[in-house]
Structures are given as structure tokens and as C-alpha cells.
Amino acid sequence: MAMNSGVSASFMSSLAKANVNIRVIAQGSSERQVAVVVAGEDTSRALRAAHMAFTLSQTTCSVVILGGTGKLGSALIRQLNAQKESLKKNLNLGVCVSAIASRKKMIMGESSGLCLSTSADVDEMLRGEKAKDLDMEALTAMLEADVNPHRVVVDCTNDDGIAGFYERWMSSGINVISPGRRAGAGPLSRYDAIREAQRANS
């Protein structure tokens, strides 16, 4: 840190972006080391965020796809599979689909994510034994518990109920991508809350 400006800023910024609250900061007298104290439940996320900030490990993005059996969801799955190797090679980015849902069913993967090669695989999985009834609270709890600092929900639905979760997700540092208009065309109070959460976590 003594010889290179911005090292400490990059470290602290990586933790802030991962929604990790720093309780204590200490710097060595030689200015070659810095230590932080975080809550016990944030340690894994903090470590991953720091490693990714200094490219000590591949950046992994946890992705949840809602509406995965429709036209948009199916096209997204094809794109992710087609670009997987290119993203890894050119951007050092790994994409892990941690959950996928249709209108009525959902399936959540293990830590390694779901293996999806075609939309037919998705249909088959959502009809299988491991599929559960769609439960947005359970899905949100899984997202909030994920230690990965890079989490994204891709909402391919046009569901007003799902749009109601956007503000909560964004407040937890979870990014939301949606082609739908429900968030912008619904109640003004909800829109304002979403925009406020977006500003607070950008």
C-alpha cells in the first residue's frame, strides 16, 4: 500500500459492493498491511470479494432465472451456454445458474449450480423430483444467504408479484435484470423504493 495508491480503496470498495459491513479497520505501521473485522456470517463473502477484486480467483456470478421456460428464458439459456467458454477465457468470469423457475415450479442448485445445456433440460428438471412449487420467499432467502458477492436475478416474466421483490433484492446487493415493465408501470411508491435501493447500492 505504501508504494501503490488505491490498493486499500480497492479492498474496501470490494467489500462494500459485496454488501459486507466493516466493523474495525487497522493498518500496520509499515503501511504494507491492512486488517478489517467483519461479522462472522460475512466472512466467506468478504474473502471471495477480496480475492476477486485482486484477481486471485475467477469472478463467479450467481444467476437466478425467473421465467426460464418461456421464449426469453430459453434464449438466455442458449446464450449463456454459447458464451460460457468465451466469458471464462476473455473476462475470467464464470456464470453459475443457482436457480431457475417457471410460473409454478422452481429448482435450486447446489453450490456448483445447475447444469443446463438446453431449454429441454430445464423443462425436464422442472418436472422432476427435485422441483418444488415456486416460493419467492424461499428463493429470496437462498439469494440473501449466497456468499457470492456477485448475484443477479434475471426476471423474464411480466409478473407484478415478482416485481414487488425488486426493492428487497437490490437492498441486499442483488442485481436485477428485467425486460418487463411492471416495476416502472406499477405503484409510484414501489418505483420510488426501487430507485432508492438502486442508488444506495450502485
mmCIF file with all atom_site columns, C-alpha atoms in Angstrom:
data_model
loop_
_atom_site.group_PDB
_atom_site.id
_atom_site.type_symbol
_atom_site.label_atom_id
_atom_site.label_alt_id
_atom_site.label_comp_id
_atom_site.label_asym_id
_atom_site.label_entity_id
_atom_site.label_seq_id
_atom_site.pdbx_PDB_ins_code
_atom_site.Cartn_x
_atom_site.Cartn_y
_atom_site.Cartn_z
_atom_site.occupancy
_atom_site.B_iso_or_equiv
_atom_site.pdbx_formal_charge
_atom_site.auth_seq_id
_atom_site.auth_comp_id
_atom_site.auth_asym_id
_atom_site.auth_atom_id
_atom_site.pdbx_PDB_model_num
ATOM 1   C CA . MET A 1 1   ? 0.000   0.000   0.000   1.00 0.00 ? 1   MET A CA 1
ATOM 2   C CA . ALA A 1 2   ? 2.852   2.363   0.741   1.00 0.00 ? 2   ALA A CA 1
ATOM 3   C CA . MET A 1 3   ? 4.136   2.156   -2.852  1.00 0.00 ? 3   MET A CA 1
ATOM 4   C CA . ASN A 1 4   ? 0.850   1.821   -4.777  1.00 0.00 ? 4   ASN A CA 1
ATOM 5   C CA . SER A 1 5   ? -2.093  4.175   -4.456  1.00 0.00 ? 5   SER A CA 1
ATOM 6   C CA . GLY A 1 6   ? -5.609  2.763   -4.469  1.00 0.00 ? 6   GLY A CA 1
ATOM 7   C CA . VAL A 1 7   ? -4.874  -0.688  -3.029  1.00 0.00 ? 7   VAL A CA 1
ATOM 8   C CA . SER A 1 8   ? -6.707  -0.046  0.225   1.00 0.00 ? 8   SER A CA 1
ATOM 9   C CA . ALA A 1 9   ? -9.545  1.675   -1.661  1.00 0.00 ? 9   ALA A CA 1
ATOM 10  C CA . SER A 1 10  ? -9.942  -1.343  -3.960  1.00 0.00 ? 10  SER A CA 1
ATOM 11  C CA . PHE A 1 11  ? -10.055 -3.655  -0.955  1.00 0.00 ? 11  PHE A CA 1
ATOM 12  C CA . MET A 1 12  ? -12.643 -1.596  0.947   1.00 0.00 ? 12  MET A CA 1
ATOM 13  C CA . SER A 1 13  ? -14.691 -0.985  -2.193  1.00 0.00 ? 13  SER A CA 1
ATOM 14  C CA . SER A 1 14  ? -14.847 -4.716  -2.957  1.00 0.00 ? 14  SER A CA 1
ATOM 15  C CA . LEU A 1 15  ? -16.321 -5.366  0.492   1.00 0.00 ? 15  LEU A CA 1
ATOM 16  C CA . ALA A 1 16  ? -18.826 -2.520  0.152   1.00 0.00 ? 16  ALA A CA 1
ATOM 17  C CA . LYS A 1 17  ? -20.010 -3.835  -3.225  1.00 0.00 ? 17  LYS A CA 1
ATOM 18  C CA . ALA A 1 18  ? -20.440 -7.277  -1.658  1.00 0.00 ? 18  ALA A CA 1
ATOM 19  C CA . ASN A 1 19  ? -22.692 -5.674  0.986   1.00 0.00 ? 19  ASN A CA 1
ATOM 20  C CA . VAL A 1 20  ? -20.227 -6.516  3.775   1.00 0.00 ? 20  VAL A CA 1
ATOM 21  C CA . ASN A 1 21  ? -20.163 -4.107  6.720   1.00 0.00 ? 21  ASN A CA 1
ATOM 22  C CA . ILE A 1 22  ? -16.677 -3.367  8.086   1.00 0.00 ? 22  ILE A CA 1
ATOM 23  C CA . ARG A 1 23  ? -16.671 -3.109  11.890  1.00 0.00 ? 23  ARG A CA 1
ATOM 24  C CA . VAL A 1 24  ? -12.982 -2.297  12.525  1.00 0.00 ? 24  VAL A CA 1
ATOM 25  C CA . ILE A 1 25  ? -10.051 -1.247  10.306  1.00 0.00 ? 25  ILE A CA 1
ATOM 26  C CA . ALA A 1 26  ? -6.394  -1.439  11.374  1.00 0.00 ? 26  ALA A CA 1
ATOM 27  C CA . GLN A 1 27  ? -3.294  -0.571  9.367   1.00 0.00 ? 27  GLN A CA 1
ATOM 28  C CA . GLY A 1 28  ? 0.245   -1.717  10.073  1.00 0.00 ? 28  GLY A CA 1
ATOM 29  C CA . SER A 1 29  ? 2.868   0.947   10.827  1.00 0.00 ? 29  SER A CA 1
ATOM 30  C CA . SER A 1 30  ? 4.823   -0.022  7.697   1.00 0.00 ? 30  SER A CA 1
ATOM 31  C CA . GLU A 1 31  ? 1.718   0.659   5.569   1.00 0.00 ? 31  GLU A CA 1
ATOM 32  C CA . ARG A 1 32  ? 2.176   -2.743  3.953   1.00 0.00 ? 32  ARG A CA 1
ATOM 33  C CA . GLN A 1 33  ? -0.834  -4.398  5.520   1.00 0.00 ? 33  GLN A CA 1
ATOM 34  C CA . VAL A 1 34  ? -4.390  -3.616  6.473   1.00 0.00 ? 34  VAL A CA 1
ATOM 35  C CA . ALA A 1 35  ? -6.807  -5.704  8.529   1.00 0.00 ? 35  ALA A CA 1
ATOM 36  C CA . VAL A 1 36  ? -10.564 -5.484  8.832   1.00 0.00 ? 36  VAL A CA 1
ATOM 37  C CA . VAL A 1 37  ? -13.094 -7.055  11.175  1.00 0.00 ? 37  VAL A CA 1
ATOM 38  C CA . VAL A 1 38  ? -16.449 -8.173  9.753   1.00 0.00 ? 38  VAL A CA 1
ATOM 39  C CA . ALA A 1 39  ? -19.376 -10.136 11.159  1.00 0.00 ? 39  ALA A CA 1
ATOM 40  C CA . GLY A 1 40  ? -18.859 -13.904 11.278  1.00 0.00 ? 40  GLY A CA 1
ATOM 41  C CA . GLU A 1 41  ? -21.632 -14.616 8.782   1.00 0.00 ? 41  GLU A CA 1
ATOM 42  C CA . ASP A 1 42  ? -19.988 -12.238 6.264   1.00 0.00 ? 42  ASP A CA 1
ATOM 43  C CA . THR A 1 43  ? -16.507 -13.796 6.299   1.00 0.00 ? 43  THR A CA 1
ATOM 44  C CA . SER A 1 44  ? -16.925 -16.085 3.266   1.00 0.00 ? 44  SER A CA 1
ATOM 45  C CA . ARG A 1 45  ? -18.467 -13.334 1.151   1.00 0.00 ? 45  ARG A CA 1
ATOM 46  C CA . ALA A 1 46  ? -15.766 -10.858 2.246   1.00 0.00 ? 46  ALA A CA 1
ATOM 47  C CA . LEU A 1 47  ? -12.964 -13.279 1.388   1.00 0.00 ? 47  LEU A CA 1
ATOM 48  C CA . ARG A 1 48  ? -14.423 -14.053 -2.040  1.00 0.00 ? 48  ARG A CA 1
ATOM 49  C CA . ALA A 1 49  ? -14.943 -10.364 -2.772  1.00 0.00 ? 49  ALA A CA 1
ATOM 50  C CA . ALA A 1 50  ? -11.347 -9.508  -1.826  1.00 0.00 ? 50  ALA A CA 1
ATOM 51  C CA . HIS A 1 51  ? -9.935  -12.369 -3.906  1.00 0.00 ? 51  HIS A CA 1
ATOM 52  C CA . MET A 1 52  ? -12.000 -11.333 -6.917  1.00 0.00 ? 52  MET A CA 1
ATOM 53  C CA . ALA A 1 53  ? -11.014 -7.666  -6.542  1.00 0.00 ? 53  ALA A CA 1
ATOM 54  C CA . PHE A 1 54  ? -7.343  -8.580  -6.859  1.00 0.00 ? 54  PHE A CA 1
ATOM 55  C CA . THR A 1 55  ? -7.962  -11.354 -9.430  1.00 0.00 ? 55  THR A CA 1
ATOM 56  C CA . LEU A 1 56  ? -6.689  -14.042 -7.091  1.00 0.00 ? 56  LEU A CA 1
ATOM 57  C CA . SER A 1 57  ? -9.612  -16.163 -8.240  1.00 0.00 ? 57  SER A CA 1
ATOM 58  C CA . GLN A 1 58  ? -12.077 -16.295 -11.089 1.00 0.00 ? 58  GLN A CA 1
ATOM 59  C CA . THR A 1 59  ? -15.032 -13.937 -10.724 1.00 0.00 ? 59  THR A CA 1
ATOM 60  C CA . THR A 1 60  ? -18.172 -16.019 -10.400 1.00 0.00 ? 60  THR A CA 1
ATOM 61  C CA . CYS A 1 61  ? -21.632 -14.610 -10.924 1.00 0.00 ? 61  CYS A CA 1
ATOM 62  C CA . SER A 1 62  ? -24.600 -16.413 -9.334  1.00 0.00 ? 62  SER A CA 1
ATOM 63  C CA . VAL A 1 63  ? -27.617 -16.139 -11.630 1.00 0.00 ? 63  VAL A CA 1
ATOM 64  C CA . VAL A 1 64  ? -31.273 -16.867 -10.887 1.00 0.00 ? 64  VAL A CA 1
ATOM 65  C CA . ILE A 1 65  ? -33.521 -17.095 -13.950 1.00 0.00 ? 65  ILE A CA 1
ATOM 66  C CA . LEU A 1 66  ? -37.242 -16.487 -13.474 1.00 0.00 ? 66  LEU A CA 1
ATOM 67  C CA . GLY A 1 67  ? -39.465 -17.463 -16.390 1.00 0.00 ? 67  GLY A CA 1
ATOM 68  C CA . GLY A 1 68  ? -36.829 -19.898 -17.616 1.00 0.00 ? 68  GLY A CA 1
ATOM 69  C CA . THR A 1 69  ? -39.226 -21.952 -19.739 1.00 0.00 ? 69  THR A CA 1
ATOM 70  C CA . GLY A 1 70  ? -40.575 -19.057 -21.829 1.00 0.00 ? 70  GLY A CA 1
ATOM 71  C CA . LYS A 1 71  ? -39.117 -17.645 -25.049 1.00 0.00 ? 71  LYS A CA 1
ATOM 72  C CA . LEU A 1 72  ? -36.898 -15.101 -23.302 1.00 0.00 ? 72  LEU A CA 1
ATOM 73  C CA . GLY A 1 73  ? -35.664 -17.537 -20.663 1.00 0.00 ? 73  GLY A CA 1
ATOM 74  C CA . SER A 1 74  ? -34.919 -20.228 -23.253 1.00 0.00 ? 74  SER A CA 1
ATOM 75  C CA . ALA A 1 75  ? -32.998 -17.731 -25.409 1.00 0.00 ? 75  ALA A CA 1
ATOM 76  C CA . LEU A 1 76  ? -30.988 -16.599 -22.368 1.00 0.00 ? 76  LEU A CA 1
ATOM 77  C CA . ILE A 1 77  ? -30.024 -20.192 -21.513 1.00 0.00 ? 77  ILE A CA 1
ATOM 78  C CA . ARG A 1 78  ? -28.846 -20.736 -25.111 1.00 0.00 ? 78  ARG A CA 1
ATOM 79  C CA . GLN A 1 79  ? -26.779 -17.534 -24.949 1.00 0.00 ? 79  GLN A CA 1
ATOM 80  C CA . LEU A 1 80  ? -25.205 -18.420 -21.604 1.00 0.00 ? 80  LEU A CA 1
ATOM 81  C CA . ASN A 1 81  ? -24.177 -21.835 -22.902 1.00 0.00 ? 81  ASN A CA 1
ATOM 82  C CA . ALA A 1 82  ? -22.830 -20.402 -26.161 1.00 0.00 ? 82  ALA A CA 1
ATOM 83  C CA . GLN A 1 83  ? -20.778 -17.720 -24.355 1.00 0.00 ? 83  GLN A CA 1
ATOM 84  C CA . LYS A 1 84  ? -19.643 -19.735 -21.326 1.00 0.00 ? 84  LYS A CA 1
ATOM 85  C CA . GLU A 1 85  ? -16.126 -20.520 -22.560 1.00 0.00 ? 85  GLU A CA 1
ATOM 86  C CA . SER A 1 86  ? -15.618 -17.067 -24.068 1.00 0.00 ? 86  SER A CA 1
ATOM 87  C CA . LEU A 1 87  ? -16.584 -15.372 -20.792 1.00 0.00 ? 87  LEU A CA 1
ATOM 88  C CA . LYS A 1 88  ? -14.172 -17.588 -18.880 1.00 0.00 ? 88  LYS A CA 1
ATOM 89  C CA . LYS A 1 89  ? -11.301 -17.093 -21.311 1.00 0.00 ? 89  LYS A CA 1
ATOM 90  C CA . ASN A 1 90  ? -11.657 -13.385 -22.100 1.00 0.00 ? 90  ASN A CA 1
ATOM 91  C CA . LEU A 1 91  ? -13.122 -11.952 -18.893 1.00 0.00 ? 91  LEU A CA 1
ATOM 92  C CA . ASN A 1 92  ? -12.164 -14.557 -16.264 1.00 0.00 ? 92  ASN A CA 1
ATOM 93  C CA . LEU A 1 93  ? -15.890 -14.747 -15.498 1.00 0.00 ? 93  LEU A CA 1
ATOM 94  C CA . GLY A 1 94  ? -17.755 -17.891 -14.515 1.00 0.00 ? 94  GLY A CA 1
ATOM 95  C CA . VAL A 1 95  ? -21.553 -17.943 -14.663 1.00 0.00 ? 95  VAL A CA 1
ATOM 96  C CA . CYS A 1 96  ? -23.289 -20.212 -12.160 1.00 0.00 ? 96  CYS A CA 1
ATOM 97  C CA . VAL A 1 97  ? -27.056 -20.653 -12.587 1.00 0.00 ? 97  VAL A CA 1
ATOM 98  C CA . SER A 1 98  ? -28.052 -21.212 -8.967  1.00 0.00 ? 98  SER A CA 1
ATOM 99  C CA . ALA A 1 99  ? -31.820 -21.455 -9.507  1.00 0.00 ? 99  ALA A CA 1
ATOM 100 C CA . ILE A 1 100 ? -34.375 -21.445 -12.278 1.00 0.00 ? 100 ILE A CA 1
ATOM 101 C CA . ALA A 1 101 ? -38.134 -21.124 -12.150 1.00 0.00 ? 101 ALA A CA 1
ATOM 102 C CA . SER A 1 102 ? -41.214 -21.326 -14.316 1.00 0.00 ? 102 SER A CA 1
ATOM 103 C CA . ARG A 1 103 ? -44.574 -19.826 -13.392 1.00 0.00 ? 103 ARG A CA 1
ATOM 104 C CA . LYS A 1 104 ? -45.363 -22.661 -10.996 1.00 0.00 ? 104 LYS A CA 1
ATOM 105 C CA . LYS A 1 105 ? -42.166 -24.597 -10.261 1.00 0.00 ? 105 LYS A CA 1
ATOM 106 C CA . MET A 1 106 ? -38.589 -23.880 -9.245  1.00 0.00 ? 106 MET A CA 1
ATOM 107 C CA . ILE A 1 107 ? -35.376 -25.782 -8.769  1.00 0.00 ? 107 ILE A CA 1
ATOM 108 C CA . MET A 1 108 ? -32.375 -24.629 -6.755  1.00 0.00 ? 108 MET A CA 1
ATOM 109 C CA . GLY A 1 109 ? -28.900 -25.977 -7.432  1.00 0.00 ? 109 GLY A CA 1
ATOM 110 C CA . GLU A 1 110 ? -26.091 -26.986 -5.132  1.00 0.00 ? 110 GLU A CA 1
ATOM 111 C CA . SER A 1 111 ? -23.014 -24.782 -4.697  1.00 0.00 ? 111 SER A CA 1
ATOM 112 C CA . SER A 1 112 ? -21.780 -25.773 -8.172  1.00 0.00 ? 112 SER A CA 1
ATOM 113 C CA . GLY A 1 113 ? -25.022 -24.601 -9.785  1.00 0.00 ? 113 GLY A CA 1
ATOM 114 C CA . LEU A 1 114 ? -27.416 -26.231 -12.220 1.00 0.00 ? 114 LEU A CA 1
ATOM 115 C CA . CYS A 1 115 ? -26.185 -27.935 -15.370 1.00 0.00 ? 115 CYS A CA 1
ATOM 116 C CA . LEU A 1 116 ? -28.278 -26.510 -18.206 1.00 0.00 ? 116 LEU A CA 1
ATOM 117 C CA . SER A 1 117 ? -27.427 -27.226 -21.816 1.00 0.00 ? 117 SER A CA 1
ATOM 118 C CA . THR A 1 118 ? -30.806 -26.767 -23.499 1.00 0.00 ? 118 THR A CA 1
ATOM 119 C CA . SER A 1 119 ? -34.265 -25.457 -22.670 1.00 0.00 ? 119 SER A CA 1
ATOM 120 C CA . ALA A 1 120 ? -35.441 -29.088 -22.881 1.00 0.00 ? 120 ALA A CA 1
ATOM 121 C CA . ASP A 1 121 ? -33.196 -29.824 -19.879 1.00 0.00 ? 121 ASP A CA 1
ATOM 122 C CA . VAL A 1 122 ? -34.928 -27.033 -17.975 1.00 0.00 ? 122 VAL A CA 1
ATOM 123 C CA . ASP A 1 123 ? -38.390 -28.417 -18.751 1.00 0.00 ? 123 ASP A CA 1
ATOM 124 C CA . GLU A 1 124 ? -37.255 -31.870 -17.660 1.00 0.00 ? 124 GLU A CA 1
ATOM 125 C CA . MET A 1 125 ? -35.742 -30.581 -14.407 1.00 0.00 ? 125 MET A CA 1
ATOM 126 C CA . LEU A 1 126 ? -38.861 -28.613 -13.520 1.00 0.00 ? 126 LEU A CA 1
ATOM 127 C CA . ARG A 1 127 ? -40.948 -31.752 -13.981 1.00 0.00 ? 127 ARG A CA 1
ATOM 128 C CA . GLY A 1 128 ? -38.527 -33.864 -11.934 1.00 0.00 ? 128 GLY A CA 1
ATOM 129 C CA . GLU A 1 129 ? -38.495 -34.924 -8.290  1.00 0.00 ? 129 GLU A CA 1
ATOM 130 C CA . LYS A 1 130 ? -36.192 -32.114 -7.156  1.00 0.00 ? 130 LYS A CA 1
ATOM 131 C CA . ALA A 1 131 ? -38.527 -29.391 -8.437  1.00 0.00 ? 131 ALA A CA 1
ATOM 132 C CA . LYS A 1 132 ? -40.614 -27.587 -5.833  1.00 0.00 ? 132 LYS A CA 1
ATOM 133 C CA . ASP A 1 133 ? -43.600 -25.280 -6.015  1.00 0.00 ? 133 ASP A CA 1
ATOM 134 C CA . LEU A 1 134 ? -42.497 -21.721 -6.730  1.00 0.00 ? 134 LEU A CA 1
ATOM 135 C CA . ASP A 1 135 ? -41.837 -19.981 -3.414  1.00 0.00 ? 135 ASP A CA 1
ATOM 136 C CA . MET A 1 136 ? -40.450 -16.474 -3.810  1.00 0.00 ? 136 MET A CA 1
ATOM 137 C CA . GLU A 1 137 ? -39.645 -16.156 -0.100  1.00 0.00 ? 137 GLU A CA 1
ATOM 138 C CA . ALA A 1 138 ? -37.526 -19.340 -0.184  1.00 0.00 ? 138 ALA A CA 1
ATOM 139 C CA . LEU A 1 139 ? -35.828 -18.199 -3.387  1.00 0.00 ? 139 LEU A CA 1
ATOM 140 C CA . THR A 1 140 ? -35.063 -14.806 -1.842  1.00 0.00 ? 140 THR A CA 1
ATOM 141 C CA . ALA A 1 141 ? -33.709 -16.422 1.337   1.00 0.00 ? 141 ALA A CA 1
ATOM 142 C CA . MET A 1 142 ? -31.360 -18.546 -0.808  1.00 0.00 ? 142 MET A CA 1
ATOM 143 C CA . LEU A 1 143 ? -30.152 -15.442 -2.663  1.00 0.00 ? 143 LEU A CA 1
ATOM 144 C CA . GLU A 1 144 ? -29.580 -13.490 0.542   1.00 0.00 ? 144 GLU A CA 1
ATOM 145 C CA . ALA A 1 145 ? -27.640 -16.401 2.078   1.00 0.00 ? 145 ALA A CA 1
ATOM 146 C CA . ASP A 1 146 ? -25.414 -16.835 -1.006  1.00 0.00 ? 146 ASP A CA 1
ATOM 147 C CA . VAL A 1 147 ? -21.834 -15.878 -0.061  1.00 0.00 ? 147 VAL A CA 1
ATOM 148 C CA . ASN A 1 148 ? -21.044 -14.885 -3.646  1.00 0.00 ? 148 ASN A CA 1
ATOM 149 C CA . PRO A 1 149 ? -20.795 -11.072 -3.824  1.00 0.00 ? 149 PRO A CA 1
ATOM 150 C CA . HIS A 1 150 ? -21.945 -11.092 -7.469  1.00 0.00 ? 150 HIS A CA 1
ATOM 151 C CA . ARG A 1 151 ? -25.614 -12.122 -7.574  1.00 0.00 ? 151 ARG A CA 1
ATOM 152 C CA . VAL A 1 152 ? -28.099 -11.448 -10.356 1.00 0.00 ? 152 VAL A CA 1
ATOM 153 C CA . VAL A 1 153 ? -31.800 -12.139 -10.818 1.00 0.00 ? 153 VAL A CA 1
ATOM 154 C CA . VAL A 1 154 ? -32.898 -12.220 -14.455 1.00 0.00 ? 154 VAL A CA 1
ATOM 155 C CA . ASP A 1 155 ? -36.674 -11.806 -14.444 1.00 0.00 ? 155 ASP A CA 1
ATOM 156 C CA . CYS A 1 156 ? -38.027 -12.940 -17.813 1.00 0.00 ? 156 CYS A CA 1
ATOM 157 C CA . THR A 1 157 ? -41.622 -12.740 -16.565 1.00 0.00 ? 157 THR A CA 1
ATOM 158 C CA . ASN A 1 158 ? -44.079 -9.879  -16.558 1.00 0.00 ? 158 ASN A CA 1
ATOM 159 C CA . ASP A 1 159 ? -45.323 -10.751 -13.081 1.00 0.00 ? 159 ASP A CA 1
ATOM 160 C CA . ASP A 1 160 ? -46.399 -7.944  -10.761 1.00 0.00 ? 160 ASP A CA 1
ATOM 161 C CA . GLY A 1 161 ? -45.824 -10.084 -7.659  1.00 0.00 ? 161 GLY A CA 1
ATOM 162 C CA . ILE A 1 162 ? -42.209 -10.759 -8.618  1.00 0.00 ? 162 ILE A CA 1
ATOM 163 C CA . ALA A 1 163 ? -41.633 -7.050  -9.322  1.00 0.00 ? 163 ALA A CA 1
ATOM 164 C CA . GLY A 1 164 ? -42.604 -6.498  -5.690  1.00 0.00 ? 164 GLY A CA 1
ATOM 165 C CA . PHE A 1 165 ? -39.343 -8.231  -4.652  1.00 0.00 ? 165 PHE A CA 1
ATOM 166 C CA . TYR A 1 166 ? -37.036 -5.934  -6.653  1.00 0.00 ? 166 TYR A CA 1
ATOM 167 C CA . GLU A 1 167 ? -36.536 -3.382  -3.886  1.00 0.00 ? 167 GLU A CA 1
ATOM 168 C CA . ARG A 1 168 ? -35.693 -6.084  -1.323  1.00 0.00 ? 168 ARG A CA 1
ATOM 169 C CA . TRP A 1 169 ? -33.227 -7.754  -3.678  1.00 0.00 ? 169 TRP A CA 1
ATOM 170 C CA . MET A 1 170 ? -31.489 -4.507  -4.564  1.00 0.00 ? 170 MET A CA 1
ATOM 171 C CA . SER A 1 171 ? -31.269 -3.500  -0.894  1.00 0.00 ? 171 SER A CA 1
ATOM 172 C CA . SER A 1 172 ? -29.405 -6.790  -0.303  1.00 0.00 ? 172 SER A CA 1
ATOM 173 C CA . GLY A 1 173 ? -26.902 -6.010  -3.071  1.00 0.00 ? 173 GLY A CA 1
ATOM 174 C CA . ILE A 1 174 ? -28.547 -8.334  -5.606  1.00 0.00 ? 174 ILE A CA 1
ATOM 175 C CA . ASN A 1 175 ? -28.692 -7.015  -9.173  1.00 0.00 ? 175 ASN A CA 1
ATOM 176 C CA . VAL A 1 176 ? -31.923 -7.281  -11.157 1.00 0.00 ? 176 VAL A CA 1
ATOM 177 C CA . ILE A 1 177 ? -32.252 -7.520  -14.939 1.00 0.00 ? 177 ILE A CA 1
ATOM 178 C CA . SER A 1 178 ? -35.710 -7.474  -16.470 1.00 0.00 ? 178 SER A CA 1
ATOM 179 C CA . PRO A 1 179 ? -37.254 -6.641  -19.840 1.00 0.00 ? 179 PRO A CA 1
ATOM 180 C CA . GLY A 1 180 ? -40.644 -6.348  -18.095 1.00 0.00 ? 180 GLY A CA 1
ATOM 181 C CA . ARG A 1 181 ? -42.404 -3.068  -17.399 1.00 0.00 ? 181 ARG A CA 1
ATOM 182 C CA . ARG A 1 182 ? -44.093 -3.970  -14.099 1.00 0.00 ? 182 ARG A CA 1
ATOM 183 C CA . ALA A 1 183 ? -41.552 -2.223  -11.876 1.00 0.00 ? 183 ALA A CA 1
ATOM 184 C CA . GLY A 1 184 ? -41.938 1.034   -13.785 1.00 0.00 ? 184 GLY A CA 1
ATOM 185 C CA . ALA A 1 185 ? -45.658 0.854   -14.527 1.00 0.00 ? 185 ALA A CA 1
ATOM 186 C CA . GLY A 1 186 ? -46.875 -0.207  -11.071 1.00 0.00 ? 186 GLY A CA 1
ATOM 187 C CA . PRO A 1 187 ? -47.450 1.931   -7.967  1.00 0.00 ? 187 PRO A CA 1
ATOM 188 C CA . LEU A 1 188 ? -45.280 5.056   -7.770  1.00 0.00 ? 188 LEU A CA 1
ATOM 189 C CA . SER A 1 189 ? -44.286 4.216   -4.180  1.00 0.00 ? 189 SER A CA 1
ATOM 190 C CA . ARG A 1 190 ? -42.823 0.895   -5.336  1.00 0.00 ? 190 ARG A CA 1
ATOM 191 C CA . TYR A 1 191 ? -40.989 2.543   -8.222  1.00 0.00 ? 191 TYR A CA 1
ATOM 192 C CA . ASP A 1 192 ? -39.511 5.171   -5.868  1.00 0.00 ? 192 ASP A CA 1
ATOM 193 C CA . ALA A 1 193 ? -38.409 2.456   -3.404  1.00 0.00 ? 193 ALA A CA 1
ATOM 194 C CA . ILE A 1 194 ? -36.710 0.505   -6.213  1.00 0.00 ? 194 ILE A CA 1
ATOM 195 C CA . ARG A 1 195 ? -34.901 3.620   -7.457  1.00 0.00 ? 195 ARG A CA 1
ATOM 196 C CA . GLU A 1 196 ? -33.765 4.479   -3.927  1.00 0.00 ? 196 GLU A CA 1
ATOM 197 C CA . ALA A 1 197 ? -32.417 0.942   -3.407  1.00 0.00 ? 197 ALA A CA 1
ATOM 198 C CA . GLN A 1 198 ? -30.674 1.154   -6.772  1.00 0.00 ? 198 GLN A CA 1
ATOM 199 C CA . ARG A 1 199 ? -28.986 4.449   -5.870  1.00 0.00 ? 199 ARG A CA 1
ATOM 200 C CA . ALA A 1 200 ? -27.952 3.187   -2.433  1.00 0.00 ? 200 ALA A CA 1
ATOM 201 C CA . ASN A 1 201 ? -26.278 0.074   -3.863  1.00 0.00 ? 201 ASN A CA 1
ATOM 202 C CA . SER A 1 202 ? -24.727 1.417   -7.068  1.00 0.00 ? 202 SER A CA 1
#
